[in-house]
Structures are given as C-alpha cells and as structure tokens.
Amino acid sequence: MYGLVDGNNFYVSCERVFQPRLEGRPVVVLSNNDGAVVSRSAEAKQLGIPMGAPFFKVRELLRQHQGHALSSNYVLYGDMSRRVMARLAAHVPAVEVYSIDEAFLDLHGLTTYCGTLDARVHSIRRDVLACTGIPTCVGVAPTKTLAKVANRLAKKHPELGGILRLDTPSRRERALRALPVADVWGIGYQYAGKLATHGIRTAWELSQVSEAWARKHLGGVVGWRLVQELLGQPCHGLLPSEDGTLARQSISCSRSFGQRLATFEDLWGAVATYLSRAAEKLRAQGDQAHILTVYISQDRYDTRVQPPYTRSATVTLPSGPTSNTLQLLAYAHRLLEKLYEPGRLYAKAGVVLDGLEPPGRGQQLSLFAPAAEALVPAPDTGRTQQLMHTLDTLNRRFGRGTVRPAATVVATGQAAPWQGKAQHKSQAFTTRLEDLMLID
DNA sequence: TCTGGGGTCCTAGGACCC
DNA sequence: TCTGGGGTCCTAGGACCC
C-alpha cells in the first residue's frame, strides 16, 4: 500500500507559519520575477484566481479583498520541505521525496504494530502539522496513481478529514467515477482534450479502455501503465530517497530577466550566474557532469517577434566529467558565442547539466583531446577541487554569492542588469540568523 | 539475384509532473 | 508596463557499430 502526502497550498502554508496575519485571507505566492501565481490559499481559489494567472491580471482583485501577494522564497520553502520529509521518514519504512511538497510513503506492514492504517496515517498528519505547521492531505491506495487519485479527492472534500483510502474495488470505482479525467496523474492539457473528443470524461471511463487504445492515444507504454495503475495493478514502485533529498539526473538553472538584454556581456553575466548556481547544486549532490547545454531566447509573448529566437547548444565535455565551476564557465562561454546574435533583445537564458555521475569512475577522455585542446581548460586537479570546496564552504557560512566568479559580478551598489523582480519577498525565517523572529 | 539482426548513441520533439 | 522554473520519461529517426 502506498501513501501520497501532499502539503496543502504548500508555499502559502510556509508563509503562514511565520506570518499569522495571512490566516483567513486570500494569499498568493508569485513565480520568479513576480510574474505569475504559483500557489494560492483556499480563499484565493475561492476568488476564482487560477493557477498560473499573470499577476497583473489579478492584482486588483486581490487588493479589493484585502489579499496578499508574496514573491517566492525558495530558501524558506526548501527548508520547510526538509522538515516535513524528516517527520515522514520517522514514521514509515521508506519515503520517496517526489517534489518539494509531496512524498510517497511505503505503508507496507504498518498496521501490524499499532491500530488501523487510518489511525496510523492520521497520526502522521497530526505529527507533521504539530512539528512543522504544514497542513497536509494523504491518499492511500495499492498503486501510486490511485494514491494520487485518493489525495486529490481528499483535498477536494475536506469533510473526509484529509485522508482517503482506496483499497477495495467498490471504493476504487466510486472514487474514479467522481474524478474528472483531467485530474488524473499523467493526463495533461493535450490528452484531456483528446479524451474529451472520444467521450471519456471520468477517471473510471479512462480505466475501462483497451490496451491497444491506451497505447495508441496516450503516448505508448506510458498510457497503458497509467490505465493499469488505475485498475490497481502497480507499474511504478517506490524509489526511496536517501537522506530526504532527491538525486537528480539533470540539473538546470534558468531565469527570465527583469529587463531585455542586448549585449553579449550582459548575457554572459546572466549565463555565468546561472551556471555557477547549477554547479553548486551539482556539487551539493556529490556529482560531476559531462554534458553542458546553454540556451538563450527572446520574449515568447512578444507578438512582434514570432516565432521568438530560441537557440540552444550542447557540448559533451572532451575533458571528461567535472563539477568545477571555472572549467564549466570556459565551455559555456564558447557555447554562448555560438548562440549569440547581435541586434536582438533577449528575455531569458538558462543552462543544463546532464550526464551526472559521482566522481572517480575513471575519466573517459576524448581520442581527439589534442585537437580540442584549444577549447579545453585544464582537467580537474586536486587543487581546483579544493578551490570549489572552499568556495562552497565560504558561501554556506557567509551567504550565497559571497565569493563568486568575476563574470557574475557587477559594480558595487548596482543591480545586475539580468536581475528579476521580487518586490514582496518574506524573510529567510529559518535559514538566516538576522531573519530570526523576535518575540518581545 | 540475394541486401540480417541486434545493438548504441545522439538529437529533437512531445507529453507530462509540481 | 506586467505571463516561472526545474524536472521526468518516451518516441522516432539517423548514424554508426559488429
């Protein structure tokens, strides 16, 4: 049996833990750049504010109802997430951290020790709320997809007390009949439209399609697995997360700029900043990368430039995998030179690190290394690794960006030209000493 | 005239998730 | 004026391998 725990309105809930004045009011949390709504309190949902709504379209509505809009504070949410996951791990044999606010639980054999499964799950919920302040809902079912179904219905129907268990055929059927097919895990915008044209409206109707039909219309084997999971046949096992974090197969960092950028120098500043961040994450995960992608693009909403200029370039590092920021920067500069076209206004840039593996597997060097030498910086040595370690240690202790590559630095007192907006950001209540709450 | 079978790697694209 | 960021998996086609 699987459990799926999901924080209610997670980002809003994190903010409310430290700002009780937000209780009972419409509250939204905004994406980077204060662009779009990414988390809504129940009151904000009641006002009809949709997920993903551009902030400028709902700002007035919020004001009229004494609501609040907050810039996203990922340092806070990440830390609160760790606390929630730590509580979950204390109760069950294995946890899969699925996202910042969701985790699958292995509930196998849980009832043999004390009470019913429901009682155990209720006590987990209570414990998470008491220890972290985050309210949750839990779905319990024999497959992950059904656990998601149960979770979704538990959220929709508060009278269930935050928990729904789907472990009998009749409970399962009743739930699937009650759930619109678009709410099924794995059915997105495109598939929902296609299913509608075939007269399939509920999760139950989806569960009754044939294997051939599922394979033909829902992305091959993916669609067939989905149907089987709805029928109670598990196709996806639990992937336990070590130490409460999720090991990634790729790491990226990208941002829309606060303003359009035209010069190579400004773009390079942005790319270098994002790459430094991505490399930090890479080292934090204890991995090296051997594939690097850089991309830049124009404003995708600018009707005068359609389609927008979007280009990416990828290199498989001839010098082998690395986590050295300086070495990655040298490659990234080459890639950006390939992509950059003068005379355009750019709105966004990003980097992706792929081909992740732990160090020390023995490096596969290019046969043509001598020819590529001109563009290959010196391979990692003990000294550069020591340098990165020192960099990370300093930045952990004194704050992110205290020591950083010169390419990312701007004149004192000036905001970086690529800097986005974040006008309503809360404090780092749990991770910065100066931001601790004071009670007098 | 006959023109296999079983692979890998890469890229691009499409769908999905939170 | 103002529309996010960070991920996953799968498929298909081409180049190439033995």
XYZ file of C-alpha atoms (C1' of nucleotides) in Angstrom:
476
model
C 0.000 0.000 0.000
C 1.220 3.474 -0.893
C 0.549 6.783 0.780
C 0.810 10.094 -1.015
C 1.287 13.052 1.298
C 0.860 16.499 -0.165
C 1.207 19.846 1.582
C -1.919 21.958 1.242
C -1.180 25.152 -0.738
C 2.397 24.479 0.271
C 4.103 27.818 -0.403
C 1.251 29.780 1.125
C 1.257 27.455 4.127
C 5.005 28.011 4.622
C 4.468 31.772 4.656
C 1.560 31.500 7.078
C 3.643 29.614 9.616
C 5.660 32.778 10.152
C 3.046 35.391 9.276
C -0.174 34.543 11.102
C -1.771 37.743 9.766
C -2.091 35.857 6.474
C -4.519 33.359 8.019
C -8.061 33.501 6.694
C -7.179 35.867 3.873
C -6.674 35.423 0.150
C -2.928 34.867 -0.300
C -0.946 34.027 -3.410
C 2.745 33.304 -3.944
C 4.259 34.509 -7.200
C 6.778 32.928 -9.546
C 10.212 34.374 -10.136
C 10.084 37.932 -11.366
C 6.712 38.299 -9.611
C 5.233 37.131 -12.878
C 2.573 34.513 -12.272
C 0.606 32.918 -9.432
C 2.113 29.575 -8.376
C 0.414 28.933 -5.033
C -2.999 30.033 -3.761
C -4.712 29.895 -0.402
C -8.215 28.430 -0.282
C -9.557 31.992 -0.062
C -7.666 32.985 -3.205
C -9.022 29.951 -5.048
C -12.490 30.971 -3.908
C -11.993 34.332 -5.603
C -11.530 32.452 -8.857
C -7.818 33.166 -9.235
C -6.495 30.388 -11.473
C -3.156 28.647 -11.110
C -0.603 30.303 -13.364
C -2.529 33.554 -13.693
C -0.346 36.540 -14.604
C -0.044 38.706 -11.501
C -1.043 41.904 -13.281
C -4.401 40.355 -14.100
C -5.322 39.514 -10.503
C -3.592 42.285 -8.558
C -6.694 44.486 -8.408
C -8.979 41.631 -7.376
C -6.624 40.738 -4.539
C -6.457 44.333 -3.364
C -10.228 44.606 -3.281
C -10.413 41.625 -0.958
C -7.537 42.665 1.325
C -5.449 39.842 -0.072
C -1.684 39.444 -0.133
C 0.768 38.595 -2.905
C 4.227 37.365 -1.943
C 7.358 36.851 -4.016
C 8.543 33.261 -3.890
C 11.033 32.474 -1.143
C 12.518 29.153 -2.182
C 15.090 29.101 0.582
C 12.242 29.104 3.094
C 10.137 26.539 1.207
C 13.116 24.246 0.708
C 13.907 24.285 4.407
C 10.285 23.710 5.421
C 10.152 20.843 2.930
C 13.161 19.194 4.584
C 11.409 19.408 7.944
C 8.238 17.820 6.619
C 10.158 14.999 4.914
C 12.131 14.343 8.085
C 8.896 13.869 10.059
C 7.504 11.498 7.433
C 10.686 9.448 7.455
C 10.316 8.991 11.193
C 7.013 7.133 10.745
C 7.382 4.778 7.777
C 9.936 2.283 6.428
C 10.637 4.271 3.249
C 9.855 7.676 1.767
C 10.143 8.818 -1.828
C 10.511 12.593 -1.978
C 8.559 13.324 -5.116
C 8.622 17.120 -5.127
C 9.144 19.991 -2.744
C 5.711 19.395 -1.234
C 4.893 15.747 -1.977
C 6.133 12.368 -0.870
C 5.119 8.774 -1.455
C 5.177 6.601 1.635
C 5.755 2.882 1.858
C 2.930 1.775 4.135
C 3.686 -1.910 3.873
C 3.064 -3.757 7.110
C 2.358 -0.592 9.027
C -0.784 -1.851 10.729
C 0.801 -4.849 12.384
C 2.356 -2.645 15.028
C -0.459 -0.480 16.224
C -4.020 0.196 15.262
C -5.612 0.533 11.878
C -3.960 2.007 8.854
C -6.240 5.013 9.037
C -5.241 5.646 12.620
C -1.569 5.492 11.713
C -1.976 7.860 8.808
C -3.961 10.303 10.913
C -1.202 10.355 13.485
C 1.386 11.051 10.779
C -0.671 14.024 9.594
C -1.060 15.342 13.103
C 2.651 14.989 13.759
C 3.630 16.864 10.582
C 1.243 19.676 11.431
C 2.426 19.883 15.036
C 6.142 19.801 14.210
C 6.192 21.987 11.103
C 2.911 23.897 10.951
C 2.182 22.500 7.480
C -1.295 21.009 6.869
C -1.392 18.004 4.542
C -3.716 15.551 2.834
C -2.965 11.864 2.378
C -4.176 9.401 -0.236
C -3.783 5.678 0.465
C -4.050 3.034 -2.271
C -2.353 -0.029 -3.808
C -0.772 1.973 -6.678
C 0.862 5.370 -6.876
C -1.655 6.619 -9.435
C -4.583 5.586 -7.214
C -2.854 7.201 -4.222
C -2.776 10.411 -6.251
C -6.459 9.975 -7.040
C -7.225 9.481 -3.351
C -5.138 12.502 -2.415
C -6.903 14.665 -4.957
C -10.313 13.693 -3.635
C -9.217 14.149 -0.016
C -8.240 17.707 -0.894
C -11.492 18.365 -2.705
C -13.623 17.070 0.161
C -12.450 18.472 3.500
C -15.193 16.508 5.243
C -13.049 13.391 4.725
C -10.640 14.777 7.299
C -7.642 14.966 4.973
C -7.414 11.241 4.281
C -8.909 8.885 1.725
C -8.131 5.187 1.433
C -8.947 3.291 -1.785
C -8.239 -0.342 -1.045
C -11.397 -2.135 -2.162
C -12.911 -2.457 -5.657
C -16.063 -0.612 -4.660
C -14.204 2.307 -3.035
C -11.975 2.487 -6.076
C -14.853 2.575 -8.524
C -16.730 5.203 -6.560
C -13.623 7.411 -6.467
C -12.813 7.002 -10.146
C -16.363 7.820 -11.155
C -16.168 11.014 -9.104
C -12.910 12.232 -10.626
C -12.759 14.208 -13.895
C -10.277 12.574 -16.226
C -8.217 15.768 -16.436
C -7.422 15.370 -12.721
C -5.712 12.009 -13.240
C -1.934 11.965 -12.724
C -0.462 11.812 -16.225
C -3.405 13.378 -18.074
C -2.460 16.894 -19.066
C -3.915 19.517 -21.309
C -3.373 17.680 -24.597
C -4.586 14.265 -23.522
C -7.613 15.695 -21.722
C -8.702 17.329 -24.985
C -8.197 14.144 -26.946
C -10.076 12.062 -24.377
C -12.978 14.506 -24.448
C -13.365 14.022 -28.198
C -13.684 10.286 -27.524
C -16.340 10.841 -24.902
C -14.129 9.880 -21.970
C -14.898 12.223 -19.106
C -14.111 10.445 -15.852
C -11.180 8.509 -14.478
C -13.454 5.477 -14.399
C -14.119 5.665 -18.145
C -10.391 6.000 -18.728
C -9.753 2.869 -16.667
C -12.043 0.873 -18.998
C -10.178 1.488 -22.295
C -8.311 -1.340 -24.034
C -4.560 -1.768 -24.027
C -4.384 -1.062 -27.757
C -6.380 2.137 -27.368
C -4.264 3.355 -24.464
C -1.046 2.658 -26.338
C -2.280 4.369 -29.472
C -3.660 7.540 -27.955
C -1.809 8.132 -24.693
C 1.867 8.007 -25.552
C 2.525 4.284 -25.909
C 3.558 2.276 -22.907
C 3.156 5.289 -20.626
C -0.575 5.384 -21.287
C -1.015 1.665 -20.778
C 0.778 1.795 -17.436
C -1.495 4.625 -16.414
C -4.608 2.557 -17.131
C -3.242 -0.471 -15.287
C -2.418 1.627 -12.271
C -5.999 2.913 -12.233
C -7.120 -0.728 -12.225
C -4.979 -1.400 -9.173
C -2.048 -3.069 -10.954
C 1.149 -1.398 -9.733
C 3.538 -0.358 -12.534
C 5.560 2.155 -10.555
C 7.487 1.126 -7.471
C 8.663 3.329 -4.676
C 12.045 4.972 -5.297
C 13.341 5.570 -1.778
C 15.118 8.881 -1.252
C 18.325 8.699 0.739
C 18.713 11.343 3.452
C 15.470 13.022 2.469
C 16.694 14.523 -0.781
C 16.110 13.622 -4.375
C 19.125 12.759 -6.537
C 18.669 14.355 -9.940
C 19.634 13.079 -13.351
C 19.960 16.594 -14.658
C 20.386 19.974 -13.036
C 19.365 23.236 -14.600
C 19.106 26.892 -13.781
C 17.296 29.437 -15.901
C 15.629 32.807 -15.421
C 13.652 35.389 -17.262
C 15.469 38.707 -16.940
C 13.995 41.749 -15.211
C 14.618 43.631 -18.467
C 15.581 42.730 -22.023
C 19.295 42.244 -22.621
C 21.079 43.119 -25.864
C 24.825 42.852 -25.324
C 26.936 39.748 -25.178
C 28.484 40.958 -21.936
C 25.143 41.223 -20.140
C 24.008 37.838 -21.423
C 27.274 36.311 -20.355
C 26.839 37.752 -16.878
C 23.460 36.044 -16.647
C 24.646 32.718 -18.070
C 27.697 32.716 -15.803
C 25.487 33.416 -12.783
C 23.091 30.581 -13.608
C 25.909 28.178 -14.348
C 27.587 28.976 -11.030
C 24.337 28.157 -9.279
C 23.836 24.947 -11.237
C 27.393 23.843 -10.471
C 26.782 24.499 -6.772
C 23.748 22.229 -6.884
C 25.793 19.656 -8.762
C 28.482 19.607 -6.080
C 25.893 19.581 -3.314
C 24.529 16.406 -4.884
C 28.057 14.977 -4.977
C 28.096 14.522 -8.738
C 30.013 15.583 -11.802
C 28.505 16.376 -15.202
C 29.820 15.619 -18.659
C 27.169 17.299 -20.806
C 26.543 21.038 -20.759
C 23.766 22.936 -22.543
C 23.345 26.702 -22.768
C 20.263 28.356 -24.195
C 19.001 31.882 -24.776
C 15.687 33.110 -26.044
C 13.678 36.165 -26.907
C 10.386 37.082 -25.266
C 7.924 34.346 -26.196
C 4.984 36.703 -25.647
C 6.248 39.473 -27.906
C 3.874 39.420 -30.862
C 6.298 41.455 -32.989
C 8.887 38.682 -32.954
C 7.163 35.419 -33.850
C 8.414 32.867 -33.559
C 10.852 34.094 -30.915
C 14.531 33.410 -31.457
C 15.398 30.459 -29.250
C 18.657 28.627 -29.588
C 20.490 26.061 -27.561
C 23.899 24.489 -27.875
C 25.197 21.387 -26.166
C 28.693 20.057 -25.643
C 29.881 16.709 -24.359
C 32.928 17.754 -22.390
C 36.049 16.438 -24.149
C 37.943 16.673 -20.882
C 35.521 14.370 -19.089
C 33.031 14.969 -16.270
C 33.587 17.842 -13.898
C 31.899 19.868 -11.192
C 34.387 22.704 -11.431
C 32.579 25.988 -11.998
C 35.556 27.619 -13.678
C 36.007 24.793 -16.136
C 32.304 24.726 -16.962
C 32.354 28.506 -17.445
C 35.045 28.178 -20.116
C 32.854 25.787 -22.102
C 29.732 27.867 -21.551
C 31.445 30.944 -22.941
C 32.173 29.069 -26.158
C 28.593 27.897 -26.410
C 27.192 31.376 -25.833
C 29.453 32.755 -28.555
C 27.872 30.262 -30.920
C 24.343 31.246 -29.928
C 24.579 34.999 -29.597
C 23.298 37.134 -32.437
C 23.758 40.894 -32.095
C 20.801 43.158 -32.714
C 18.324 41.048 -30.797
C 16.706 41.648 -27.422
C 16.851 38.610 -25.174
C 14.413 37.800 -22.373
C 15.711 34.600 -20.856
C 18.731 32.337 -20.574
C 19.500 29.031 -18.950
C 21.969 26.212 -18.500
C 21.519 22.455 -18.094
C 23.980 19.944 -16.690
C 23.459 16.371 -17.857
C 25.269 13.053 -17.748
C 25.640 13.191 -13.988
C 27.756 10.676 -12.158
C 29.768 10.524 -8.974
C 33.458 11.385 -9.378
C 36.220 8.842 -9.530
C 34.739 6.435 -12.039
C 37.762 6.902 -14.236
C 37.550 9.570 -16.851
C 36.759 8.802 -20.439
C 38.952 11.218 -22.378
C 38.461 12.130 -25.987
C 40.654 10.443 -28.551
C 40.931 13.862 -30.128
C 41.840 15.700 -26.989
C 44.939 17.267 -28.558
C 42.851 18.774 -31.373
C 40.285 20.028 -28.936
C 42.912 21.382 -26.602
C 42.377 24.957 -27.695
C 38.919 24.987 -26.173
C 39.535 22.641 -23.285
C 40.644 24.087 -19.990
C 42.995 22.109 -17.809
C 41.318 18.997 -16.371
C 40.263 18.888 -12.766
C 43.109 18.641 -10.361
C 43.132 18.282 -6.647
C 43.771 21.998 -6.380
C 40.709 23.102 -8.357
C 38.531 20.676 -6.420
C 39.906 22.102 -3.202
C 39.114 25.557 -4.555
C 35.488 24.612 -5.223
C 35.189 23.057 -1.803
C 36.492 26.233 -0.185
C 34.138 28.335 -2.304
C 31.136 26.287 -1.213
C 32.189 26.380 2.416
C 32.579 30.162 2.398
C 29.248 30.677 0.664
C 27.478 28.348 3.053
C 28.878 30.198 6.002
C 28.639 33.792 4.814
C 25.748 33.588 2.371
C 25.249 32.629 -1.231
C 27.345 34.652 -3.674
C 29.854 35.910 -1.127
C 32.673 34.543 -3.289
C 31.881 34.123 -6.959
C 33.300 34.195 -10.464
C 34.232 37.662 -11.719
C 31.929 37.262 -14.732
C 28.924 37.372 -12.416
C 29.963 40.488 -10.513
C 28.516 43.940 -11.209
C 29.630 47.366 -9.970
C 29.075 47.988 -6.259
C 25.649 49.368 -5.470
C 24.195 48.359 -8.813
C 21.679 45.668 -9.518
C 22.724 43.156 -12.142
C 21.009 44.003 -15.440
C 19.547 40.497 -15.582
C 18.174 40.670 -12.020
C 14.477 39.828 -11.832
C 11.805 41.434 -9.703
C 10.986 40.210 -6.200
C 9.213 43.067 -4.501
C 7.218 41.185 -1.903
C 9.647 38.646 -0.533
C 9.446 37.397 3.032
C 12.473 36.825 5.220
C 14.583 33.693 5.405
C 12.989 32.909 8.755
C 14.601 29.539 9.211
C 17.976 29.844 7.495
C 19.440 33.289 8.236
C 20.299 34.397 11.724
C 19.404 38.053 11.118
C 15.963 36.961 9.942
C 15.027 35.015 13.046
C 11.698 36.113 14.509
C 11.922 38.187 17.674
C 9.257 37.983 20.330
C 9.089 40.771 22.837
C 19.837 -12.098 -57.772
C 20.297 -12.091 -52.988
C 20.502 -6.998 -49.168
C 20.129 -9.563 -41.304
C 19.741 -8.848 -36.706
C 20.861 -6.654 -32.683
C 22.674 -3.053 -30.686
C 24.342 2.077 -29.077
C 24.426 6.967 -29.132
C 22.734 11.315 -30.369
C 19.283 14.851 -31.295
C 14.840 16.778 -31.481
C 10.411 16.877 -30.079
C 6.383 15.938 -27.349
C 3.974 14.818 -23.473
C 3.697 15.043 -18.562
C 4.640 16.479 -13.409
C 4.880 20.030 -9.346
C 4.433 48.014 -18.342
C 3.388 43.036 -16.319
C 2.566 35.834 -18.408
C 8.074 30.774 -13.827
C 11.425 27.369 -13.064
C 13.024 22.716 -12.618
C 12.341 18.312 -13.565
C 10.859 13.300 -15.777
C 10.034 9.815 -19.404
C 9.230 8.189 -24.084
C 9.479 8.053 -29.225
C 11.430 8.401 -33.672
C 14.946 8.813 -36.924
C 19.708 8.875 -38.385
C 24.490 7.438 -37.960
C 27.149 4.055 -36.684
C 28.866 -0.460 -34.593
C 29.736 -5.729 -35.052
